[in-house]
Short mmCIF file of C-alpha atoms and ligand atoms in Angstrom, two decimals:
data_model
loop_
_atom_site.label_atom_id
_atom_site.label_comp_id
_atom_site.label_asym_id
_atom_site.label_seq_id
_atom_site.Cartn_x
_atom_site.Cartn_y
_atom_site.Cartn_z
CA MET A 1 0.00 0.00 0.00
CA ALA A 2 1.37 3.41 -0.96
CA ASP A 3 1.81 5.85 1.91
CA THR A 4 -0.83 8.13 0.30
CA ASP A 5 -3.34 5.35 0.96
CA LEU A 6 -2.64 5.19 4.68
CA PHE A 7 -5.39 6.64 6.80
CA PRO A 8 -4.01 9.64 8.74
CA ALA A 9 -2.85 9.03 12.30
CA TYR A 10 -3.70 12.54 13.55
CA ARG A 11 -6.78 12.84 15.78
CA GLY A 12 -8.05 16.25 16.82
CA HIS A 13 -9.99 17.23 19.89
CA MET A 14 -13.22 18.75 18.69
CA GLU A 15 -15.86 20.73 20.53
CA TYR A 16 -19.01 22.65 19.72
CA PHE A 17 -18.48 26.34 20.26
CA CYS A 18 -21.48 28.67 20.63
CA LEU A 19 -21.25 31.86 18.58
CA GLY A 20 -23.83 33.51 20.85
CA CYS A 21 -22.36 33.03 24.35
CA SER A 22 -19.05 31.17 23.76
CA ALA A 23 -20.28 28.11 25.67
CA ARG A 24 -18.53 24.87 24.71
CA PHE A 25 -19.98 21.38 24.46
CA ASP A 26 -18.65 17.90 24.01
CA ILE A 27 -19.16 16.24 20.60
CA SER A 28 -20.22 12.92 22.09
CA GLU A 29 -23.78 14.28 21.87
CA LEU A 30 -25.70 15.77 18.94
CA HIS A 31 -26.20 19.48 19.44
CA TYR A 32 -27.82 21.95 17.04
CA THR A 33 -28.35 25.16 18.94
CA CYS A 34 -27.00 26.31 22.26
CA PRO A 35 -29.11 25.13 25.23
CA THR A 36 -28.15 28.34 27.04
CA CYS A 37 -28.69 31.08 24.45
CA SER A 38 -30.12 29.31 21.33
CA GLY A 39 -27.08 30.48 19.34
CA VAL A 40 -25.60 28.47 16.48
CA PHE A 41 -22.48 26.36 16.86
CA LEU A 42 -19.19 26.02 15.11
CA LEU A 43 -17.03 22.96 15.46
CA ARG A 44 -13.48 23.60 16.55
CA ASP A 45 -10.45 21.41 16.79
CA LEU A 46 -8.75 22.46 20.02
CA ASP A 47 -5.50 20.94 18.77
CA PHE A 48 -5.53 22.96 15.53
CA GLU A 49 -2.42 24.81 16.69
CA THR A 50 -0.39 21.60 16.56
CA LEU A 51 -1.14 21.36 12.82
CA LYS A 52 0.85 24.57 12.39
CA LYS A 53 4.03 22.65 13.20
CA THR A 54 3.75 21.13 9.75
CA PRO A 55 4.82 23.75 7.16
CA GLY A 56 2.30 24.86 4.54
CA GLN A 57 4.46 23.40 1.81
CA GLU A 58 4.33 19.97 3.48
CA TRP A 59 0.53 20.15 3.77
CA ARG A 60 0.32 20.99 0.06
CA ARG A 61 2.49 17.94 -0.70
CA ILE A 62 0.33 15.70 1.50
CA PHE A 63 -2.95 16.84 -0.07
CA ASP A 64 -1.56 16.64 -3.60
CA ALA A 65 -0.25 13.12 -2.95
CA ARG A 66 -3.58 12.11 -1.43
CA ALA A 67 -5.36 13.24 -4.59
CA ALA A 68 -4.02 10.00 -6.09
CA SER A 69 -5.15 7.87 -3.13
CA LYS A 70 -6.90 4.56 -3.73
CA ASN A 71 -8.19 4.53 -0.17
CA THR A 72 -11.95 5.07 -0.54
CA ALA A 73 -12.21 6.97 2.75
CA LEU A 74 -9.75 9.56 1.43
CA ARG A 75 -11.09 9.92 -2.11
CA GLY A 76 -13.80 12.49 -1.39
CA ILE A 77 -14.01 15.43 0.99
CA PHE A 78 -11.86 13.57 3.55
CA ARG A 79 -8.80 14.04 1.36
CA PHE A 80 -8.46 17.04 3.67
CA TYR A 81 -9.00 14.88 6.77
CA GLU A 82 -6.95 16.92 9.24
CA LEU A 83 -8.83 20.12 8.34
CA MET A 84 -12.26 18.52 8.27
CA ALA A 85 -13.41 16.31 11.13
CA PRO A 86 -10.28 14.55 12.38
CA VAL A 87 -12.16 12.58 15.02
CA MET A 88 -13.55 9.91 12.74
CA GLU A 89 -12.18 6.47 12.12
CA GLU A 90 -11.71 5.10 8.63
CA GLU A 91 -14.68 2.73 9.02
CA ASP A 92 -17.01 5.65 9.85
CA ILE A 93 -16.43 7.55 6.64
CA VAL A 94 -19.28 7.47 4.12
CA PHE A 95 -18.19 8.02 0.52
CA LEU A 96 -20.77 8.22 -2.27
CA GLY A 97 -18.53 10.00 -4.76
CA GLU A 98 -18.97 13.52 -3.44
CA GLY A 99 -16.43 16.27 -3.89
CA ASN A 100 -13.68 16.64 -6.52
CA THR A 101 -16.03 18.54 -8.77
CA PRO A 102 -14.39 20.11 -11.81
CA GLU A 103 -13.90 23.74 -12.67
CA VAL A 104 -14.91 24.32 -16.27
CA ALA A 105 -13.68 27.45 -18.03
CA SER A 106 -16.35 29.35 -19.93
CA SER A 107 -16.02 29.17 -23.70
CA PRO A 108 -14.31 32.03 -25.52
CA THR A 109 -17.73 32.98 -26.94
CA LEU A 110 -19.32 33.29 -23.52
CA ARG A 111 -16.31 35.18 -22.18
CA GLY A 112 -16.60 37.48 -25.16
CA LEU A 113 -20.26 38.14 -24.44
CA THR A 114 -19.82 38.88 -20.74
CA GLY A 115 -16.35 40.45 -20.84
CA LEU A 116 -15.52 38.29 -17.82
CA LYS A 117 -13.04 35.43 -17.39
CA THR A 118 -15.56 33.07 -15.82
CA VAL A 119 -15.22 29.48 -14.72
CA TYR A 120 -17.97 27.28 -13.28
CA LYS A 121 -17.27 24.89 -10.45
CA ASN A 122 -19.84 22.21 -11.18
CA ASP A 123 -21.12 21.19 -7.78
CA GLY A 124 -24.13 19.72 -9.57
CA GLN A 125 -21.80 16.82 -10.40
CA ASN A 126 -22.10 15.57 -6.82
CA PRO A 127 -24.06 12.32 -6.27
CA SER A 128 -27.45 13.88 -5.50
CA ALA A 129 -26.64 16.68 -7.96
CA SER A 130 -25.97 19.50 -5.48
CA PHE A 131 -23.21 20.72 -3.14
CA LYS A 132 -25.30 19.58 -0.15
CA ASP A 133 -23.61 16.18 -0.49
CA ARG A 134 -20.35 17.67 0.82
CA GLY A 135 -21.95 18.48 4.16
CA MET A 136 -24.07 15.35 4.25
CA ALA A 137 -21.03 13.08 3.78
CA CYS A 138 -19.52 14.66 6.88
CA ALA A 139 -22.75 14.65 8.92
CA PHE A 140 -23.50 10.99 8.11
CA SER A 141 -19.93 9.93 8.85
CA TYR A 142 -20.30 11.55 12.27
CA LEU A 143 -23.69 9.84 12.76
CA LYS A 144 -22.16 6.50 11.86
CA ALA A 145 -19.43 7.10 14.43
CA LEU A 146 -22.08 7.92 17.07
CA VAL A 147 -24.10 4.82 16.24
CA ARG A 148 -20.97 2.70 16.51
CA LYS A 149 -19.99 4.21 19.88
CA HIS A 150 -23.44 4.28 21.50
CA GLY A 151 -24.86 1.16 19.89
CA TRP A 152 -28.07 3.01 19.01
CA ASP A 153 -30.72 0.82 17.39
CA GLN A 154 -32.70 3.64 15.83
CA VAL A 155 -31.74 7.06 14.51
CA LEU A 156 -34.39 9.17 12.83
CA THR A 157 -32.78 11.86 10.68
CA VAL A 158 -34.96 14.88 9.99
CA CYS A 159 -34.54 17.94 7.81
CA ALA A 160 -36.53 20.81 6.38
CA SER A 161 -35.49 21.64 2.88
CA THR A 162 -35.85 23.82 -0.18
CA GLY A 163 -35.30 20.53 -2.06
CA ASP A 164 -31.62 19.68 -2.23
CA THR A 165 -30.94 19.08 1.46
CA SER A 166 -33.69 16.49 1.56
CA ALA A 167 -32.50 14.84 -1.66
CA SER A 168 -29.04 14.56 -0.20
CA ALA A 169 -30.10 13.48 3.31
CA ALA A 170 -32.39 10.80 1.91
CA LEU A 171 -29.65 9.49 -0.38
CA TYR A 172 -27.04 9.18 2.39
CA ALA A 173 -29.54 7.71 4.86
CA SER A 174 -30.62 5.09 2.34
CA TYR A 175 -26.97 4.12 1.82
CA VAL A 176 -26.05 3.92 5.49
CA GLY A 177 -29.29 2.07 6.32
CA GLY A 178 -29.43 -0.12 9.43
CA PRO A 179 -30.71 1.96 12.33
CA VAL A 180 -30.67 5.16 10.24
CA LYS A 181 -34.03 6.25 8.77
CA SER A 182 -34.75 9.46 6.90
CA VAL A 183 -37.69 11.86 7.22
CA VAL A 184 -37.81 15.03 5.11
CA ILE A 185 -40.17 17.96 5.54
CA LEU A 186 -40.83 20.03 2.44
CA PRO A 187 -42.84 23.16 1.63
CA GLN A 188 -45.75 21.83 -0.41
CA GLY A 189 -45.42 22.79 -4.07
CA LYS A 190 -42.20 24.74 -3.46
CA VAL A 191 -39.69 22.16 -4.58
CA THR A 192 -39.21 21.05 -8.17
CA PRO A 193 -40.62 17.65 -9.28
CA GLN A 194 -37.05 16.37 -9.65
CA GLN A 195 -36.20 17.37 -6.08
CA LEU A 196 -39.37 15.70 -4.82
CA ALA A 197 -38.62 12.53 -6.80
CA GLN A 198 -35.20 12.18 -5.17
CA PRO A 199 -36.19 11.51 -1.51
CA LEU A 200 -39.19 9.48 -2.72
CA GLY A 201 -36.83 7.32 -4.79
CA SER A 202 -34.45 6.93 -1.85
CA GLY A 203 -37.33 5.57 0.23
CA ALA A 204 -37.50 8.42 2.74
CA VAL A 205 -40.68 9.42 4.56
CA VAL A 206 -41.67 12.65 2.77
CA LEU A 207 -43.89 15.04 4.71
CA GLU A 208 -45.27 18.24 3.18
CA VAL A 209 -46.14 21.47 4.98
CA PRO A 210 -48.16 24.24 3.33
CA GLY A 211 -46.02 27.38 3.28
CA VAL A 212 -42.40 28.17 2.55
CA PHE A 213 -39.09 26.81 3.82
CA ASP A 214 -39.10 29.04 6.88
CA ASP A 215 -42.38 27.36 7.99
CA CYS A 216 -40.84 23.90 7.63
CA MET A 217 -37.81 24.98 9.59
CA LYS A 218 -39.98 25.99 12.57
CA VAL A 219 -41.62 22.54 12.61
CA VAL A 220 -38.25 20.82 12.47
CA GLU A 221 -36.88 23.00 15.26
CA HIS A 222 -39.78 22.04 17.45
CA LEU A 223 -39.05 18.36 16.77
CA ALA A 224 -35.34 18.74 17.46
CA ASP A 225 -35.99 20.59 20.74
CA ASN A 226 -38.50 18.10 22.09
CA TYR A 227 -37.86 14.68 20.56
CA ARG A 228 -35.00 12.29 19.87
CA VAL A 229 -34.21 13.06 16.23
CA ALA A 230 -31.00 13.84 14.35
CA LEU A 231 -31.40 17.21 12.68
CA LEU A 232 -29.68 17.54 9.31
CA ASN A 233 -30.33 21.17 8.54
CA SER A 234 -27.43 23.56 8.40
CA LYS A 235 -27.84 24.20 12.12
CA ASN A 236 -25.99 20.92 12.20
CA ALA A 237 -22.42 22.17 12.34
CA TRP A 238 -21.04 18.92 10.89
CA ARG A 239 -22.60 19.87 7.58
CA ILE A 240 -20.89 23.25 7.52
CA LEU A 241 -17.63 21.46 8.22
CA GLY A 242 -18.03 19.13 5.22
CA GLN A 243 -18.90 22.05 2.97
CA GLU A 244 -15.53 23.63 3.71
CA SER A 245 -14.15 21.11 1.22
CA TYR A 246 -15.33 23.43 -1.57
CA ALA A 247 -12.71 25.99 -0.53
CA PHE A 248 -9.98 23.36 -0.17
CA GLU A 249 -10.71 22.03 -3.66
CA VAL A 250 -10.68 25.49 -5.25
CA ALA A 251 -7.30 26.19 -3.65
CA GLN A 252 -5.87 22.86 -4.77
CA TRP A 253 -7.26 23.25 -8.33
CA HIS A 254 -5.39 26.55 -8.58
CA ASP A 255 -2.22 24.99 -7.22
CA TRP A 256 -2.69 26.71 -3.85
CA ASP A 257 -2.51 30.22 -5.29
CA VAL A 258 -5.91 31.86 -4.85
CA SER A 259 -4.81 35.50 -4.90
CA GLY A 260 -6.70 37.34 -7.61
CA LEU A 261 -9.54 34.83 -7.70
CA CYS A 262 -13.11 36.10 -7.23
CA LEU A 263 -15.66 33.56 -6.06
CA PHE A 264 -19.41 34.04 -6.46
CA VAL A 265 -21.72 32.02 -4.23
CA PRO A 266 -25.53 32.17 -3.88
CA ILE A 267 -26.77 32.80 -0.35
CA GLY A 268 -29.88 31.10 1.02
CA ASN A 269 -29.48 29.79 4.55
CA ALA A 270 -25.88 31.03 4.27
CA GLY A 271 -24.29 27.71 5.23
CA ASN A 272 -22.34 27.42 2.01
CA VAL A 273 -20.86 30.89 2.08
CA THR A 274 -19.97 30.40 5.77
CA ALA A 275 -18.17 27.14 5.04
CA ILE A 276 -16.26 28.61 2.12
CA MET A 277 -14.96 31.49 4.25
CA ALA A 278 -14.11 29.13 7.12
CA GLY A 279 -12.28 26.79 4.76
CA PHE A 280 -10.09 29.46 3.18
CA LEU A 281 -9.28 30.89 6.61
CA LYS A 282 -8.09 27.47 7.80
CA LEU A 283 -5.81 27.15 4.78
CA TYR A 284 -4.51 30.63 5.45
CA ASP A 285 -3.90 29.96 9.15
CA LEU A 286 -1.83 26.89 8.29
CA GLY A 287 0.21 28.73 5.65
CA ILE A 288 -1.17 26.47 2.92
CA ILE A 289 -2.26 29.60 1.06
CA THR A 290 -0.67 32.99 1.63
CA ALA A 291 -3.56 35.24 0.54
CA LEU A 292 -7.34 34.95 0.45
CA PRO A 293 -9.47 35.11 -2.69
CA ARG A 294 -12.27 37.67 -2.84
CA LEU A 295 -15.70 36.28 -2.08
CA PHE A 296 -19.05 37.63 -3.28
CA GLY A 297 -22.36 36.40 -1.93
CA VAL A 298 -25.30 36.80 -4.31
CA GLN A 299 -28.97 37.22 -3.38
CA SER A 300 -32.16 37.77 -5.37
CA HIS A 301 -34.10 40.96 -4.71
CA HIS A 302 -36.92 38.58 -3.66
CA ALA A 303 -34.92 37.10 -0.74
CA ASP A 304 -32.09 39.42 0.28
CA PRO A 305 -31.64 39.81 4.08
CA VAL A 306 -27.86 39.31 3.92
CA PHE A 307 -27.49 41.80 1.07
CA ARG A 308 -29.50 44.35 3.03
CA TYR A 309 -27.33 43.90 6.07
CA TYR A 310 -24.06 44.39 4.20
CA SER A 311 -25.40 47.20 2.00
CA VAL A 312 -24.79 49.49 4.98
CA ASP A 313 -21.14 50.46 4.78
CA ASP A 314 -20.39 51.27 8.40
CA PRO A 315 -20.34 48.01 10.41
CA LYS A 316 -21.65 49.82 13.48
CA GLU A 317 -24.74 50.99 11.60
CA ARG A 318 -25.62 47.55 10.27
CA HIS A 319 -28.79 45.94 11.46
CA TYR A 320 -30.02 42.43 10.73
CA GLU A 321 -33.65 41.87 9.98
CA PRO A 322 -35.37 38.82 8.43
CA VAL A 323 -37.38 39.55 5.27
CA ALA A 324 -40.60 38.05 3.93
CA VAL A 325 -39.62 36.29 0.71
CA THR A 326 -41.48 36.47 -2.59
CA PRO A 327 -41.27 33.74 -5.28
CA SER A 328 -37.80 33.24 -6.70
CA VAL A 329 -36.42 31.11 -9.51
CA ALA A 330 -33.40 30.67 -7.23
CA GLN A 331 -35.77 28.60 -5.14
CA ALA A 332 -33.02 26.79 -3.24
CA ALA A 333 -31.89 30.15 -1.88
CA MET A 334 -35.36 31.60 -1.23
CA ILE A 335 -34.88 32.13 2.49
CA GLY A 336 -35.88 35.18 4.51
CA ASN A 337 -34.21 34.33 7.80
CA PRO A 338 -30.93 32.50 7.18
CA VAL A 339 -30.01 30.08 9.95
CA SER A 340 -26.28 30.69 9.47
CA PHE A 341 -26.40 34.48 9.49
CA PRO A 342 -24.43 34.73 12.80
CA ARG A 343 -21.80 32.47 11.25
CA VAL A 344 -21.53 34.73 8.20
CA ARG A 345 -20.99 37.76 10.42
CA HIS A 346 -18.34 35.91 12.42
CA PHE A 347 -16.29 34.76 9.42
CA ALA A 348 -16.84 37.87 7.29
CA GLU A 349 -15.18 39.92 9.98
CA ARG A 350 -12.14 37.64 9.99
CA PHE A 351 -12.14 37.41 6.20
CA GLU A 352 -11.95 41.19 5.94
CA ALA A 353 -9.37 41.42 8.72
CA VAL A 354 -7.04 39.22 6.64
CA GLY A 355 -8.11 40.07 3.10
CA GLY A 356 -8.83 43.77 3.59
CA LYS A 357 -11.99 45.74 3.04
CA GLY A 358 -14.05 44.29 0.23
CA ALA A 359 -12.69 40.75 0.67
CA PHE A 360 -16.28 39.72 1.39
CA GLN A 361 -19.20 41.50 -0.27
CA VAL A 362 -22.79 40.75 -1.17
CA VAL A 363 -24.48 41.77 -4.41
CA GLN A 364 -28.16 41.76 -5.27
CA VAL A 365 -29.63 40.63 -8.61
CA THR A 366 -33.07 40.55 -10.21
CA GLU A 367 -35.08 37.45 -11.01
CA GLN A 368 -34.83 38.39 -14.68
CA ALA A 369 -31.02 38.50 -14.48
CA ILE A 370 -30.91 35.13 -12.68
CA MET A 371 -32.94 33.40 -15.42
CA GLU A 372 -30.90 35.00 -18.16
CA GLY A 373 -27.69 34.06 -16.36
CA MET A 374 -28.75 30.42 -16.30
CA ILE A 375 -29.88 30.36 -19.91
CA LEU A 376 -26.83 32.22 -21.18
CA ALA A 377 -24.46 29.89 -19.30
CA ASN A 378 -26.17 26.73 -20.51
CA ARG A 379 -26.33 27.89 -24.14
CA HIS A 380 -22.54 27.89 -23.94
CA GLY A 381 -21.86 24.45 -22.55
CA HIS A 382 -22.38 24.86 -18.83
CA ILE A 383 -24.84 22.87 -16.69
CA ALA A 384 -25.89 25.58 -14.27
CA CYS A 385 -28.99 25.55 -12.10
CA THR A 386 -30.88 28.78 -11.40
CA GLN A 387 -28.56 29.47 -8.43
CA GLY A 388 -25.62 28.99 -10.80
CA GLY A 389 -27.33 31.51 -13.08
CA GLU A 390 -27.62 33.78 -10.08
CA CYS A 391 -23.83 33.64 -9.71
CA LEU A 392 -23.28 34.74 -13.32
CA ALA A 393 -25.84 37.50 -12.80
CA GLY A 394 -23.96 38.46 -9.64
CA ALA A 395 -20.63 38.64 -11.49
CA LEU A 396 -22.20 40.84 -14.17
CA ARG A 397 -23.68 43.05 -11.48
CA ALA A 398 -20.28 43.30 -9.75
CA LYS A 399 -18.71 44.28 -13.07
CA GLU A 400 -21.36 46.96 -13.54
CA LEU A 401 -20.51 48.30 -10.06
CA GLY A 402 -16.81 48.28 -10.90
CA LEU A 403 -16.04 45.63 -8.29
CA VAL A 404 -14.43 43.08 -10.63
CA SER A 405 -12.33 43.44 -13.74
CA ALA A 406 -11.88 41.53 -16.99
CA GLU A 407 -8.45 40.27 -15.85
CA GLU A 408 -9.60 38.44 -12.74
CA THR A 409 -10.57 34.77 -12.79
CA ILE A 410 -14.15 34.50 -11.63
CA ILE A 411 -15.32 31.22 -10.14
CA LEU A 412 -19.06 30.75 -10.26
CA ASP A 413 -20.68 28.14 -8.05
CA ALA A 414 -23.14 25.97 -9.98
CA THR A 415 -24.55 24.71 -6.70
CA ALA A 416 -26.82 22.14 -8.35
CA HIS A 417 -27.29 20.49 -11.72
CA GLN A 418 -29.30 22.24 -14.42
CA LEU A 419 -31.71 19.27 -14.60
CA LYS A 420 -33.06 19.87 -11.09
CA PHE A 421 -34.34 23.28 -12.17
CA VAL A 422 -35.53 22.71 -15.74
CA ASP A 423 -39.07 23.72 -14.80
CA PHE A 424 -37.89 27.33 -14.59
CA GLN A 425 -36.12 26.96 -17.91
CA ASN A 426 -39.39 25.66 -19.32
CA MET A 427 -41.36 28.60 -17.90
CA TYR A 428 -38.87 30.91 -19.59
CA PHE A 429 -39.09 29.14 -22.93
CA THR A 430 -42.89 29.00 -22.89
CA ASN A 431 -43.40 32.44 -21.36
CA SER A 432 -45.45 31.00 -18.51
CA PHE A 433 -44.00 32.59 -15.38
CA PRO A 434 -46.60 33.51 -12.77
CA PRO A 435 -46.51 37.32 -12.57
CA GLU A 436 -45.06 37.39 -9.02
CA PHE A 437 -41.67 36.22 -10.33
CA GLY A 438 -41.40 39.34 -12.49
CA VAL A 439 -39.63 37.54 -15.34
CA THR A 440 -40.31 38.55 -18.95
CA PRO A 441 -38.68 36.06 -21.33
CA ARG A 442 -36.78 37.34 -24.35
CA PRO A 443 -38.36 35.56 -27.32
CA GLU A 444 -35.03 35.11 -29.11
CA LEU A 445 -33.85 32.88 -26.26
CA ALA A 446 -36.89 30.59 -26.39
CA ASN A 447 -36.43 27.00 -27.49
CA ALA A 448 -39.07 24.34 -28.10
CA PRO A 449 -39.35 20.93 -29.74
CA GLU A 450 -40.92 20.95 -33.21
CA LEU A 451 -42.97 18.04 -34.52
CA VAL A 452 -41.67 16.86 -37.89
CA ILE A 453 -44.75 15.06 -39.06
CA ASP A 454 -48.32 14.82 -37.89
CA PRO A 455 -49.23 11.44 -36.32
CA ALA A 456 -52.41 11.29 -38.50
CA GLU A 457 -50.30 11.79 -41.61
CA LYS A 458 -47.93 9.06 -40.42
CA ALA A 459 -50.84 6.59 -40.02
CA ALA A 460 -51.92 7.15 -43.62
CA LEU A 461 -48.48 6.37 -45.09
CA SER A 462 -46.55 3.13 -45.69
CA PRO A 463 -43.45 2.82 -43.44
CA GLU A 464 -41.13 3.69 -46.37
CA ALA A 465 -43.23 6.66 -47.51
CA TYR A 466 -43.42 7.86 -43.91
CA THR A 467 -39.64 7.82 -43.47
CA LEU A 468 -39.21 9.71 -46.74
CA LYS A 469 -41.86 12.27 -45.87
CA ALA A 470 -40.41 12.85 -42.40
CA ALA A 471 -36.92 13.22 -43.88
CA GLU A 472 -38.21 15.67 -46.52
CA ASN A 473 -39.78 17.78 -43.79
CA VAL A 474 -36.46 17.84 -41.88
CA VAL A 475 -34.66 18.89 -45.09
CA LYS A 476 -37.15 21.70 -45.59
CA ARG A 477 -36.94 22.84 -41.96
CA LEU A 478 -33.13 22.96 -42.04
CA GLY A 479 -32.77 24.14 -45.63
CA LEU A 480 -30.31 21.33 -46.35
CA ALA A 481 -28.47 21.23 -49.68
CA ALA A 482 -28.15 17.79 -51.36
CA LYS A 483 -24.77 16.03 -51.59
CA ARG A 484 -23.23 16.16 -54.99
C1 PLP B 1 -28.98 24.96 -0.48
C2 PLP B 1 -28.73 25.55 -1.78
C3 PLP B 1 -28.33 26.89 -1.93
C4 PLP B 1 -28.21 27.81 -0.76
O1 PLP B 1 -27.12 27.47 0.05
P1 PLP B 1 -27.06 27.94 1.57
O2 PLP B 1 -25.97 27.19 2.17
O3 PLP B 1 -28.39 27.62 2.17
O4 PLP B 1 -26.82 29.41 1.52
C5 PLP B 1 -28.05 27.35 -3.19
N1 PLP B 1 -28.16 26.56 -4.27
C6 PLP B 1 -28.56 25.28 -4.18
C7 PLP B 1 -28.70 24.49 -5.42
C8 PLP B 1 -28.86 24.74 -2.95
O5 PLP B 1 -29.27 23.46 -2.87
ZN1 ZN B 2 -24.84 30.03 23.65
#
């Protein structure tokens, strides 16, 4: 066995740390919010300082060597084991192929159209087709470790979701099986048919609540406070931890030089953007990178509490207030009261302290711009969901505001696969958006299937005549010239 395949020997000493009152709790129990102040937790490795004894250059060598590992437990997000959750044993780690998603450079044509050097990181190429798998792989590995230690015979995992969290939770629960059962709570009619099909296909119990995500979240919180369930929403700090892998992968892809990179990330519950900041800061603290990239959060004008907060320049004048959301094509980010907002504030402060003013910013985009971002990207070879479209819209908005230039490499987060959100594409193509979205399709971007021959006409023809007739119609439609 090559040394890259050896499971790391390092074990950290992790604790939950409350961002509200600084209380600390042991990780032998599942905690979501602070019993004292209801604040959200971060997970900290108390021995993190000892990792600093290893020079940054050595860490880079270790992670690069591990990229070739044939040890399944180290092939996904746990390639970065020491920075992730270094309390798990090899047997605990659940790997369904998550992580290692590619960065795909935009075509010269698209770059010409936008005047921006964009790249998409395709997190829709994760197993359940969204980035949520990064966090779920970590959360389920931790659950497996708990089950092993406590010998639990039943663990009911519960989550509220805008669609992708439940798809991911149900997938991982169905794989782990045994005592682990999955229940997902969804806002009725507010997830796409594809996202509904996923937990159903994974065999989860799917419960619907009339309302929006924020309503589901309140139900789930009540359950977590009063009953024995394992909560898998982003209050679960293990998920945030797993999502840090996005930052580690971006740094490694760019050979550990992230200076001059601009990342655009959609903000819903703000778990993703939190994890990305936390991840880069860890790399920076260990000397694995020597500068931070710039990070832009993007929000729709229909769900923009984080944008509103940061739109006030003077930190002392800022004031957080939840907003009532209105329908958004970036449905997975349609959240008025982000659970991880305190985490954003915590890391944004540190991010700016290291990276300087403007290292973290939030831009706001319209629903129209989000849809056109998605359609424009995908007409040029990308596979972006609406939130991925939101990132392109955000980059264009930042360019308009003079915040990014044509020289910088811009990494857009396609947080899910295009196919999960094709219903919005279809509404755009068929001009059938309900008015509350405020999207007016541009006819020149519409696309629709065209029938080549009428079924009644087909029935009246012999098979040979039918083939000929159909082919003739195709020739006419395309204006084909005959071979000579
Ligand atoms: C969950 C999700 C988001 C929002 O991420 P947060 O961590 O909640 O901010 C964006 N896009 C997709 C596709 C998602 O599934
Ligand atoms: Zn607290």
